Coordinates of C-alpha atoms (C1' of nucleotides) in Angstrom, one line a residue:
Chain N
X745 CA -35.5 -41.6 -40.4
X746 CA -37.4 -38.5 -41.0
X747 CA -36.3 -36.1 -38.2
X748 CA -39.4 -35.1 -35.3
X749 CA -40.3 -32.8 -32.9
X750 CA -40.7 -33.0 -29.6
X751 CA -43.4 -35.0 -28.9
X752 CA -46.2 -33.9 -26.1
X753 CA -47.3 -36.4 -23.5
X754 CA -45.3 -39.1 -24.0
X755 CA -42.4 -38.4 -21.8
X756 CA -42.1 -38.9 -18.1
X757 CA -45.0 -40.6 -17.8
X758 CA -44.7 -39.7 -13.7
X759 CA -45.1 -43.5 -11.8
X760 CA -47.3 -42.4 -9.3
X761 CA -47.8 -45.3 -8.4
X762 CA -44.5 -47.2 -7.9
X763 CA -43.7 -43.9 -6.6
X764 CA -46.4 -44.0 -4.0
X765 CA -45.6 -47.6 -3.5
X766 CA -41.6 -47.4 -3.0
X767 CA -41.7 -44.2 -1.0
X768 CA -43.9 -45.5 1.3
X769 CA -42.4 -45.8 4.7
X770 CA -39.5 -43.7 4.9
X771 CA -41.1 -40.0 4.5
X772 CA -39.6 -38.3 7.1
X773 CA -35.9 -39.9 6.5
X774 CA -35.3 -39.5 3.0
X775 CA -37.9 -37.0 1.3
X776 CA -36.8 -38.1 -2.2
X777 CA -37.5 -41.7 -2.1
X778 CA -36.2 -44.0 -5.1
X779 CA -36.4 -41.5 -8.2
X780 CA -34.7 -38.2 -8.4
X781 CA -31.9 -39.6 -6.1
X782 CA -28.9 -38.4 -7.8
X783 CA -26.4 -40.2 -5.3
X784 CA -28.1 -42.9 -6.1
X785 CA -27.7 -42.8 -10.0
X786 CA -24.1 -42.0 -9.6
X787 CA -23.1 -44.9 -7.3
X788 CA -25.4 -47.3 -9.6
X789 CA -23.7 -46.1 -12.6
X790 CA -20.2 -46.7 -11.0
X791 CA -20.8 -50.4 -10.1
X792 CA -22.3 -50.9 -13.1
X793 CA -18.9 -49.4 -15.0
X794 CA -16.9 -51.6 -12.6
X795 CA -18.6 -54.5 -13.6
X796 CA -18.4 -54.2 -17.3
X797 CA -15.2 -52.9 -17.7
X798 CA -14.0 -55.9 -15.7
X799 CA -15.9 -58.0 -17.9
X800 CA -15.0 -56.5 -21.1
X801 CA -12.6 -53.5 -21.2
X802 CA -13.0 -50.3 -21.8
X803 CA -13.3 -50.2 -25.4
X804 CA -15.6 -53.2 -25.4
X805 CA -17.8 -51.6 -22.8
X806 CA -20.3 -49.4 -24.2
X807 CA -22.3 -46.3 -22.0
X808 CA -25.2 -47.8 -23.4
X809 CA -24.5 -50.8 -21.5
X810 CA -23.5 -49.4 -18.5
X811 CA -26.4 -47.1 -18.0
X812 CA -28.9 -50.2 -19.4
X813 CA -27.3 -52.3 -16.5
X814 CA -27.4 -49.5 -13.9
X815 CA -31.0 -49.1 -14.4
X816 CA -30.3 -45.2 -15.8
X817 CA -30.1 -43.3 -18.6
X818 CA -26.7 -43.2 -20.2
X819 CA -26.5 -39.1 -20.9
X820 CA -26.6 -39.1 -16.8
X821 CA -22.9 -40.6 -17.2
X822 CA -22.4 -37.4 -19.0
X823 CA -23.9 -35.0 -16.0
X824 CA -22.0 -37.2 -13.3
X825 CA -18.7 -37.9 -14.8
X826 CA -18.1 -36.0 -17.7
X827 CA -17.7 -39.1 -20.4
X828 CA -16.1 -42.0 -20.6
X829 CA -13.1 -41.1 -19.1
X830 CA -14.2 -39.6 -16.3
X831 CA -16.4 -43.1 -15.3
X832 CA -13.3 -45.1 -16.2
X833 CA -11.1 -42.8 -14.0
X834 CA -13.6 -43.0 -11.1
X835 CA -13.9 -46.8 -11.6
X836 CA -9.8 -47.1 -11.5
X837 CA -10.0 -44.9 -8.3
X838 CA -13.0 -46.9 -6.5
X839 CA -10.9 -49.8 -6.8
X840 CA -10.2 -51.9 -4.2
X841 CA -7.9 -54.4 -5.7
X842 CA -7.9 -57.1 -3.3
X843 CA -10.5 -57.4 -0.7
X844 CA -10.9 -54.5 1.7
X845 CA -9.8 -55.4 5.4
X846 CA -13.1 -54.9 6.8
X847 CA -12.0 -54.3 11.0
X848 CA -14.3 -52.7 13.7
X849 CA -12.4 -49.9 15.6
X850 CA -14.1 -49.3 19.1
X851 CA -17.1 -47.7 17.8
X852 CA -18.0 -50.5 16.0
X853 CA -17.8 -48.4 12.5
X854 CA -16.1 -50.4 9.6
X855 CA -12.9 -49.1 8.5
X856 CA -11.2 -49.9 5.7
X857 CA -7.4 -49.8 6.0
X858 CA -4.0 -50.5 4.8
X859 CA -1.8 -49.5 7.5
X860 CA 1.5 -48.1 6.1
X861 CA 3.1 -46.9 9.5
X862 CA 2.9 -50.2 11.5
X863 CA 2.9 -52.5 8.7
X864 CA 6.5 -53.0 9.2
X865 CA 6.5 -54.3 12.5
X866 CA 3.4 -56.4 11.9
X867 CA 4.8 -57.6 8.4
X868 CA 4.5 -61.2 8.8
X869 CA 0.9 -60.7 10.1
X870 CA 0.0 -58.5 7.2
X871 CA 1.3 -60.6 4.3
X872 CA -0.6 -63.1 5.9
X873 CA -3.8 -61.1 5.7
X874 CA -3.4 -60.1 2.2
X875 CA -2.9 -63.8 1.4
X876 CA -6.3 -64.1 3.1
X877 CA -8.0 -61.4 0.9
X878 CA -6.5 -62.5 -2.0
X879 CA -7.2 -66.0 -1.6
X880 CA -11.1 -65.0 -0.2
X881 CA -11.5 -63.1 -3.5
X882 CA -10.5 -66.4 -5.9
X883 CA -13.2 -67.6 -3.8
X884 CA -15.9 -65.2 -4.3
X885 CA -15.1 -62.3 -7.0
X886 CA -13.7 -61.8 -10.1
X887 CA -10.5 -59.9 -10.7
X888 CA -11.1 -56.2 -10.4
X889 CA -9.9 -53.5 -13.2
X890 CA -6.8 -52.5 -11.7
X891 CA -5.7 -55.7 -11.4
X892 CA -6.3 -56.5 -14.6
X893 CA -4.5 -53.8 -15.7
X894 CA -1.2 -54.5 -14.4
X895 CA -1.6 -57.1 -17.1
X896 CA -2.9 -55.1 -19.9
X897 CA -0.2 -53.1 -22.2
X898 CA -2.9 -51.5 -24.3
X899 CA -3.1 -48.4 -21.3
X900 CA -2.7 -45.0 -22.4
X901 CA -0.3 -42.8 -19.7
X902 CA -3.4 -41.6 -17.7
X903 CA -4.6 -45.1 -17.0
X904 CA -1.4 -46.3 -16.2
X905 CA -0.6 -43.8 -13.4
X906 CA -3.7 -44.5 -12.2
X907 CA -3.4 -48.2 -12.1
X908 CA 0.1 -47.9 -10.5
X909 CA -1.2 -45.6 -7.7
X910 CA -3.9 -48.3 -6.9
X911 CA -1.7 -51.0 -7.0
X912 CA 1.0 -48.9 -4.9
X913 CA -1.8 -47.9 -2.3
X914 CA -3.4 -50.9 -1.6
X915 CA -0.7 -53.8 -2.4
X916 CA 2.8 -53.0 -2.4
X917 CA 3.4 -51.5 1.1
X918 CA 2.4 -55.1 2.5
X919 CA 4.6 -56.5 0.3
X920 CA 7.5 -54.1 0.4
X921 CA 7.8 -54.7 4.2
X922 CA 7.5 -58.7 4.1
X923 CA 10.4 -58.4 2.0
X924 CA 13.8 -59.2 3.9
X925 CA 16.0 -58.2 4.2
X926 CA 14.1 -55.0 5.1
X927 CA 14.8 -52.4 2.5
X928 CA 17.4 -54.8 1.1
X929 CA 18.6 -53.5 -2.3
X930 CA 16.4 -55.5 -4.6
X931 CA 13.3 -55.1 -2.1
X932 CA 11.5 -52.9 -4.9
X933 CA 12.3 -55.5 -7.5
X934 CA 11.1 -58.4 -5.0
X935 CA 7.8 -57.0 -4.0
X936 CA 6.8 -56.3 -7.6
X937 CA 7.2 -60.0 -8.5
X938 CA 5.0 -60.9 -5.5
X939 CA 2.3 -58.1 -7.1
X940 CA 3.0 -60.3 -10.1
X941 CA 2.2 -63.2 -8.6
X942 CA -0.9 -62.8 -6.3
X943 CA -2.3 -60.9 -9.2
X944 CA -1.3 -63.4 -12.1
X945 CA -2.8 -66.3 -9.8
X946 CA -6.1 -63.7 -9.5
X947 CA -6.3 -62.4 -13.5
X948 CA -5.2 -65.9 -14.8
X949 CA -8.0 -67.6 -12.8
X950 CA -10.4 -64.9 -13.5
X951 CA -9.3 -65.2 -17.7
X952 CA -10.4 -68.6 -17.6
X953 CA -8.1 -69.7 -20.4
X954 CA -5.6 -72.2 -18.2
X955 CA -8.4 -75.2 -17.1
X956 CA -6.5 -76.2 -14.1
X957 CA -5.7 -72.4 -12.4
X958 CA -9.5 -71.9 -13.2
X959 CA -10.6 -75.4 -11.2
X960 CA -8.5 -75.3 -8.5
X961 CA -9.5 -75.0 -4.8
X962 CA -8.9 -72.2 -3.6
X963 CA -7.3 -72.8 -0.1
X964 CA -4.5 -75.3 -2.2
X965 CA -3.9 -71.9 -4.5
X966 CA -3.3 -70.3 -1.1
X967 CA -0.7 -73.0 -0.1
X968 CA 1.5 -72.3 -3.4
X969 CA 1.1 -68.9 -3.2
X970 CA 2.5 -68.9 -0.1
X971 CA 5.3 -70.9 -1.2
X972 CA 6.0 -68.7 -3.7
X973 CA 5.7 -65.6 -1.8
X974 CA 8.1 -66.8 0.7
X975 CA 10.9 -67.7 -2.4
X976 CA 10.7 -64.6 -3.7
X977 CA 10.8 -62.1 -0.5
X978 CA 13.0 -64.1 1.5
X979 CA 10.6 -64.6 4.7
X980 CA 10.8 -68.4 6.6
Chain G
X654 CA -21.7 -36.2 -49.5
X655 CA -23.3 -36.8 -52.7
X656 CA -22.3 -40.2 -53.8
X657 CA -20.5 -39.4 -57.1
X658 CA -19.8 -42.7 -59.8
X659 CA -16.6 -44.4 -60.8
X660 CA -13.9 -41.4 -61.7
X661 CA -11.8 -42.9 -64.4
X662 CA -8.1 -42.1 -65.4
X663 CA -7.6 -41.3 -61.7
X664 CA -6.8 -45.1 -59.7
X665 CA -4.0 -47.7 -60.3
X666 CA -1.3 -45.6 -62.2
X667 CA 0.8 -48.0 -63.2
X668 CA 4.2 -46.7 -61.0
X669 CA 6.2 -48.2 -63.7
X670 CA 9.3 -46.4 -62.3
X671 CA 9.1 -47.9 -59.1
X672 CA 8.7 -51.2 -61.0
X673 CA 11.5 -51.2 -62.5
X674 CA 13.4 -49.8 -59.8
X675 CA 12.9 -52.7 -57.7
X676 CA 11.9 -55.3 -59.9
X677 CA 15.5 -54.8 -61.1
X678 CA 17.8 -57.3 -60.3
X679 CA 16.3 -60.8 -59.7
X680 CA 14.1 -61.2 -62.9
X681 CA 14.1 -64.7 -63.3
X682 CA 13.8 -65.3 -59.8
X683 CA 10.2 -63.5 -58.9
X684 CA 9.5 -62.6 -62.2
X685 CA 6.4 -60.5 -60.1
X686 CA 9.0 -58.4 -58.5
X687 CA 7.3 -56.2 -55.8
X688 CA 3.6 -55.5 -56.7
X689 CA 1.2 -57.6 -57.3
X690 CA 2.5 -60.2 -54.8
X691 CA -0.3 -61.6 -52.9
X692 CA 1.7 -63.9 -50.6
X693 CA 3.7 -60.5 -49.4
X694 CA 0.5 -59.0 -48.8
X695 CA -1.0 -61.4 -46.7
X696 CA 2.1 -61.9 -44.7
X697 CA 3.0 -57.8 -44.8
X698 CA -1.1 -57.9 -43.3
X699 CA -0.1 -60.4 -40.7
X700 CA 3.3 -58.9 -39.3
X701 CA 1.4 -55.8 -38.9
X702 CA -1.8 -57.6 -36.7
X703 CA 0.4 -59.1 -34.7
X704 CA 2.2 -55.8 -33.7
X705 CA -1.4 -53.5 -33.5
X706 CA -3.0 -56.3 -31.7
X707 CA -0.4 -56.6 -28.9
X708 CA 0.0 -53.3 -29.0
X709 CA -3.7 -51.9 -28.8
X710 CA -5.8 -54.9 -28.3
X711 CA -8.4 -56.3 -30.6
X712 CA -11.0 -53.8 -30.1
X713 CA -8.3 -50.9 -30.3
X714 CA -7.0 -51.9 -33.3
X715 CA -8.8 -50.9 -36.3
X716 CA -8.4 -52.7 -39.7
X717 CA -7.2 -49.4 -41.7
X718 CA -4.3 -49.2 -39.0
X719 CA -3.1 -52.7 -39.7
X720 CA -3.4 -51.6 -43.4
X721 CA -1.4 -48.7 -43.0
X722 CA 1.0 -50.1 -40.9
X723 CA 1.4 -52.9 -43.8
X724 CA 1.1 -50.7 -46.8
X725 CA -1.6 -52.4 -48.3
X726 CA -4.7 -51.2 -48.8
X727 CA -8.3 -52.6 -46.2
X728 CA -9.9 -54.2 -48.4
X729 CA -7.3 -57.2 -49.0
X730 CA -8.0 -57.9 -45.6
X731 CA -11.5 -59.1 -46.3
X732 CA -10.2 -60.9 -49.4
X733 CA -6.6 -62.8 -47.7
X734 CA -8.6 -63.6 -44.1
X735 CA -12.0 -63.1 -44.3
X736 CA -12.6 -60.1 -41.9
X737 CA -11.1 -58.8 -38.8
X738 CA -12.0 -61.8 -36.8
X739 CA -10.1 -64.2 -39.1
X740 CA -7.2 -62.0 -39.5
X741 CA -6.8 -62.2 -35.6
X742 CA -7.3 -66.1 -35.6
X743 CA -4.6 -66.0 -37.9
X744 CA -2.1 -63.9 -35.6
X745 CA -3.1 -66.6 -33.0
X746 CA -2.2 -69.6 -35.0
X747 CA 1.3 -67.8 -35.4
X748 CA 2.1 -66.7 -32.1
X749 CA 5.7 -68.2 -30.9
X750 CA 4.5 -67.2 -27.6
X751 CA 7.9 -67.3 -26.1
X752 CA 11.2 -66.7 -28.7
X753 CA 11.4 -69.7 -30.7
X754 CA 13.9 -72.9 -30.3
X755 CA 16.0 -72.3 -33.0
X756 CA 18.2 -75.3 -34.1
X757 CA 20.1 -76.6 -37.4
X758 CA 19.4 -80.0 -38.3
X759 CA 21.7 -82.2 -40.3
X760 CA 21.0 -80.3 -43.1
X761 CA 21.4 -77.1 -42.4
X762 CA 17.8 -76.1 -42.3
X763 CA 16.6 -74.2 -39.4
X764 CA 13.8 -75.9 -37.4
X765 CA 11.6 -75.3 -34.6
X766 CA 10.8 -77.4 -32.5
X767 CA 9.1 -78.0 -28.6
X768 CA 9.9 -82.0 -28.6
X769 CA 6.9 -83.5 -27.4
X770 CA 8.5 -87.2 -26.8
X771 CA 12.0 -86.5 -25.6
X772 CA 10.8 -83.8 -23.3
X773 CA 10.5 -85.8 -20.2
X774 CA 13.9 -87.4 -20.5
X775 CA 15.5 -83.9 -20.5
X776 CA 13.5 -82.2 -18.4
X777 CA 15.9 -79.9 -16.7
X778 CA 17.6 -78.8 -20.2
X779 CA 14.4 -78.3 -21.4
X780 CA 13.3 -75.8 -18.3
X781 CA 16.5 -74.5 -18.8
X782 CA 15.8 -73.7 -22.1
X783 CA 12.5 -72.2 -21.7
X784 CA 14.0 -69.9 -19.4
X785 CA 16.3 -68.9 -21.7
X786 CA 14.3 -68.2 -24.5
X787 CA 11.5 -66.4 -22.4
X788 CA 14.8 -64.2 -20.6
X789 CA 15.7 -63.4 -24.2
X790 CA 12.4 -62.0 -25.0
X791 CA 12.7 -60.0 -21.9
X792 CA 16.0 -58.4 -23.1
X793 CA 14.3 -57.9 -26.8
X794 CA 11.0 -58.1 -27.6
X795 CA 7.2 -57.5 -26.0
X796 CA 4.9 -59.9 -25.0
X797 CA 3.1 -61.1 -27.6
X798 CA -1.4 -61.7 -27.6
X799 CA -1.2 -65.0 -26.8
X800 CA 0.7 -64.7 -23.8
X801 CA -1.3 -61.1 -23.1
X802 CA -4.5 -63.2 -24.0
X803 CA -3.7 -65.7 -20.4
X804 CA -4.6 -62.7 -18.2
X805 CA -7.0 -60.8 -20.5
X806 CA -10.7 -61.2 -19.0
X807 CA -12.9 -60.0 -21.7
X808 CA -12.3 -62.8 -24.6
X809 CA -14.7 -64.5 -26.1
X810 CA -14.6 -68.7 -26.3
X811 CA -12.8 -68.9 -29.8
X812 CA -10.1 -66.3 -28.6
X813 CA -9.7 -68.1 -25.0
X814 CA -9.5 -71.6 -27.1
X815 CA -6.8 -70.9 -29.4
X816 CA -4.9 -69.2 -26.9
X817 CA -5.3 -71.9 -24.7
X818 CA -4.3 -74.0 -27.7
X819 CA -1.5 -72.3 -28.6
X820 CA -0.3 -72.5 -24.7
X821 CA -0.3 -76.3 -24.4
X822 CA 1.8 -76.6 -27.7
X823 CA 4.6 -74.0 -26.6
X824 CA 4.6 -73.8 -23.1
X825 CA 2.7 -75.9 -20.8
X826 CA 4.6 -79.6 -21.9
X827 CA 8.4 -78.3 -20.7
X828 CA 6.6 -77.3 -17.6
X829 CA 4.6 -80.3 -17.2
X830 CA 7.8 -82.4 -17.8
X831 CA 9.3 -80.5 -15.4
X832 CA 7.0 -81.0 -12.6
X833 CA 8.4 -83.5 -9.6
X834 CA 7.2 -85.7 -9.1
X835 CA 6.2 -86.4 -13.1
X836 CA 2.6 -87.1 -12.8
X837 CA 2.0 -85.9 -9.5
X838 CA -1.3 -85.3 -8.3
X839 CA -1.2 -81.0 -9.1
X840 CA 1.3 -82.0 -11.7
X841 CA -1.5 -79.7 -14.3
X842 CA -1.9 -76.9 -11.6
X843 CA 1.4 -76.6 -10.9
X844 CA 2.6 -76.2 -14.7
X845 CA 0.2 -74.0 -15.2
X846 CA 1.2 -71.8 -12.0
X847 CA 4.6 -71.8 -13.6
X848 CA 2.9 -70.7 -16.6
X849 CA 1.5 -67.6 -15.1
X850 CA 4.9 -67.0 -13.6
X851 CA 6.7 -66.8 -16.7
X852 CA 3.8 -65.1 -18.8
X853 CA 3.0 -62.7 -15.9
X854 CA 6.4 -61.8 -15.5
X855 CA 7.0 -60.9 -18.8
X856 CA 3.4 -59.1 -19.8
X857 CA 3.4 -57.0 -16.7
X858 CA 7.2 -56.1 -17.8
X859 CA 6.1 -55.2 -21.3
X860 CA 2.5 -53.4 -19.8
X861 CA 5.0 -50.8 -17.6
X862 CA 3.0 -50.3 -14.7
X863 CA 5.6 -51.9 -12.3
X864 CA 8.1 -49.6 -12.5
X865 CA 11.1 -51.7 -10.8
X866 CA 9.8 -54.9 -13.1
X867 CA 10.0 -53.0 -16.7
X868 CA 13.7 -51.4 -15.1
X869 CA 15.0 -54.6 -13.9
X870 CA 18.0 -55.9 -15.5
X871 CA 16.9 -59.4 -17.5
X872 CA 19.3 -61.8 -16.1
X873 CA 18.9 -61.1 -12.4
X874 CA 14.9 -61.2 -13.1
X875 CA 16.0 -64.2 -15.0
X876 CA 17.5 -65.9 -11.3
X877 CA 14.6 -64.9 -9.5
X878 CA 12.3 -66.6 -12.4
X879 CA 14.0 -69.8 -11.6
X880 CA 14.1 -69.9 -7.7
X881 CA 10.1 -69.5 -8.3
X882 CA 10.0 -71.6 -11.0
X883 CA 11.8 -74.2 -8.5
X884 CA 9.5 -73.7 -5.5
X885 CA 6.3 -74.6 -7.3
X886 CA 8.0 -77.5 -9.7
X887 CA 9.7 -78.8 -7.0
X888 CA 12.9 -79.2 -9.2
X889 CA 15.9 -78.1 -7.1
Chain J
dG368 C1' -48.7 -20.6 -6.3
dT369 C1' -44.7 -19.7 -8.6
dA370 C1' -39.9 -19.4 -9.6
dT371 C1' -35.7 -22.0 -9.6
dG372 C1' -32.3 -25.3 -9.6
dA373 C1' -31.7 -30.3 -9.6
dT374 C1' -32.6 -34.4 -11.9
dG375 C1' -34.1 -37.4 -15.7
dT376 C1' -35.4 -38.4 -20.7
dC377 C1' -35.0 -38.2 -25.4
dA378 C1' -33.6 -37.3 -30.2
dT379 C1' -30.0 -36.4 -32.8
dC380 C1' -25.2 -35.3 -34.5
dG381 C1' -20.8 -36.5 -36.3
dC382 C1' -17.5 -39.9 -36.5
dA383 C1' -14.9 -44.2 -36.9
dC384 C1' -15.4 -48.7 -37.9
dG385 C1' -16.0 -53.3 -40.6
dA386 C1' -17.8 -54.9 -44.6
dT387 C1' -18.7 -55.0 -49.4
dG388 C1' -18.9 -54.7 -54.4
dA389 C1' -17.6 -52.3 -58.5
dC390 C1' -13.8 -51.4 -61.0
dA391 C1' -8.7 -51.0 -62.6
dT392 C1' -4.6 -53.3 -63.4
dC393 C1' -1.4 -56.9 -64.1
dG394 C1' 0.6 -61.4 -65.7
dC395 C1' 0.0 -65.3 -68.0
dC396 C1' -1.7 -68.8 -71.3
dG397 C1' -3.3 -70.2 -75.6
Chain Q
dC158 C1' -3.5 -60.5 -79.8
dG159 C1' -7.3 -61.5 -76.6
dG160 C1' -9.3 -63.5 -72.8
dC161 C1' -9.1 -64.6 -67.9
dG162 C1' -8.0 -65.1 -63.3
dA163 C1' -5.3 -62.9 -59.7
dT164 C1' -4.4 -58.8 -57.4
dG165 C1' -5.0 -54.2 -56.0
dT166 C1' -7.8 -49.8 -55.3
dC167 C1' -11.6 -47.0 -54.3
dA168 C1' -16.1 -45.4 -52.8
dT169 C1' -19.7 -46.3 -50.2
dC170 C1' -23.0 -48.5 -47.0
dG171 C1' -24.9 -49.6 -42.5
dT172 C1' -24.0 -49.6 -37.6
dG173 C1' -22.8 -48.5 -33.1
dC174 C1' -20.5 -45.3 -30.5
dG175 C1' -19.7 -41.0 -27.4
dA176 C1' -21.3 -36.6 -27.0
dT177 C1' -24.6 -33.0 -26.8
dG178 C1' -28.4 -30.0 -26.1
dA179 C1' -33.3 -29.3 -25.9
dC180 C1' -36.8 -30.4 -23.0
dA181 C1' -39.8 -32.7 -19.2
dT182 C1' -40.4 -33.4 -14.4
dC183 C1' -39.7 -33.0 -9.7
dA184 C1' -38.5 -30.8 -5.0
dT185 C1' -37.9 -27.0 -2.6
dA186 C1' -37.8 -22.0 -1.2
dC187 C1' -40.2 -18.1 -0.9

DNA sequence: GTATGATGTCATCGCACGATGACATCGCCG
DNA sequence: CGGCGATGTCATCGTGCGATGACATCATAC
């Protein structure tokens, strides 16, 4: 193709309308209504990137697609993240990995926590509750990046680290604590093989490729899982 | 770059040194001693796939990389498999999965063979055995795509099918057979829990993001492997 | 009203990839 | 010897990708 100039009056061909339209009610609260909303770009771009690399990978995940899905154009994932990398690195670092525990302190604001000073003495409790988020995400959501990627030996070092931090934050210190006894000399060992397990069941099930893991209900997962949980860390 | 035409008197000079070099010895034998051996290319081609893909993934592995790695030139991929996408159905077909069952029949011969019919009747041998053989491949070798492929998410139907394929010839009949009671309702579900047990295990060993898991010594992972494999069998 | 920084859009660059076909070389058969 | 099919080598094509910078548009400050 024959290269061209910039061409005059074609771009940003201003909405005034939709602008007028979406804008409408909310002057005073947020000046900038839909468009120019750079928060707004950046947080669609990120859950678009979560999707599709969930769905595809990194490498089969293009920018293109990420910014067609996230309603934006894809040199903003340039501005906002710096490249590919950066987007995959935020992606890895959004992740929530299993369901967040969604609690009310006394405000009533929604906190998201994994409690690593009192999980000990609540450890049946919280093993429990992780087997709740896990099992309510078979039901609802699709296995998430970093889970994924405890699976996936194609990760360079960066992505690695990253995964293991994720995993180590938001799933191991449950698991480290159920395991008895308490700080018992394979304890490490032990809780990774329940990571391996309540994220196999999750991946496995997301992967679609064993007919049975895909099918099965959900609350009878839970009841193996438990099983199995107890075999390995030793609680009864 | 300006194309340019055909140079002539550079390509294909005839290493008749290196010929006879090798070539030297077994005359009679392979009369076509090292060059110009297309089933040595093709299988040179698919050793190498089967080491990039695991490695890298499909869509991180690029054709000229297998080449290289095989030392054989791109193009006979096109001619010996059609294209990328056939030369990865052909790692597939190949894929042991877990080490193979090496035995000597009457003859000598070495055969390999997961025994369909007598599997039920030696169901605990068989387990056994399984074990064994996916323990050895802990101590040795990395997972391999099709057992990588059981948790990968982003497959498309023909690369989800043969791996699913592959898994009900190697794997899922020992575990069936081993599943108490035989027939059982979750009989499937269960066999294929202990499928993502044993696969998990070992991709998340070879992937390395679990420190403890890629550190642990393979027979005492190999003991907790079978207490799990126990608890959702119901072998004991 | 105008200057300025923030935000969004577009065209294009260079690169790596898979695919392809033309051509060279070899071994064999008559 | 001469033809021919099998095998190997090379150059190149088209494509899609990530990255980049020039430019347009908007919101706000003054």
């Amino acid at each position: 193709m024959i290269p061209r100039g910039p061409v005059v009056g074609q771009p940003g061909r201003a909405d005034r309308v939709e602008r007028a339209l979406r804008g409408g009610g909310e002057a005073t609260v947020t000046p900038t209504a839909q468009r120019r909303d750079a928060r707004r770009s950046r947080e669609r771009l990120l859950a678009a990137a979560a999707e599709l690399f969930a769905e595809r990978g990194y490498a089969g995940t293009s920018l293109r697609a990420v910014a067609e899905r996230a309603g934006v154009d894809a040199a903003l994932v340039a501005r906002y993240y710096g490249g590919k990398d950066g987007l995959y690195r935020a992606v890895l670092a959004a992740d929530p990995v299993v369901s967040p525990v969604v609690e009310e302190d006394d405000e009533g604001d929604v906190v998201d926590v994994v409690d690593d000073d009192e999980t000990r003495r609540r450890a049946a409790d919280e093993l429990a509750g992780l087997l709740a988020r896990t099992v309510d995400r078979w039901e609802n959501s699709p296995a998430t990046t970093v889970s994924q990627n405890v699976f996936r030996c194609d990760l360079d070092d960066a992505a690695r680290a990253a995964t293991a931090e994720r995993v180590g934050e938001r799933v191991l210190p449950l698991l480290r604590a159920a395991a008895e006894p308490p700080g018992g000399p394979d304890s490490e060992l032990r809780a990774e093989l329940a990571t391996v397990i309540l994220l196999g069941i999750t991946v496995a099930r997301t992967a679609g490729t064993l007919p049975a893991l895909a099918a099965a209900d959900p609350e009878e997962l839970g009841v193996y899982a438990r099983a199995l949980l107890d075999a390995v860390l030793g609680c009864r």
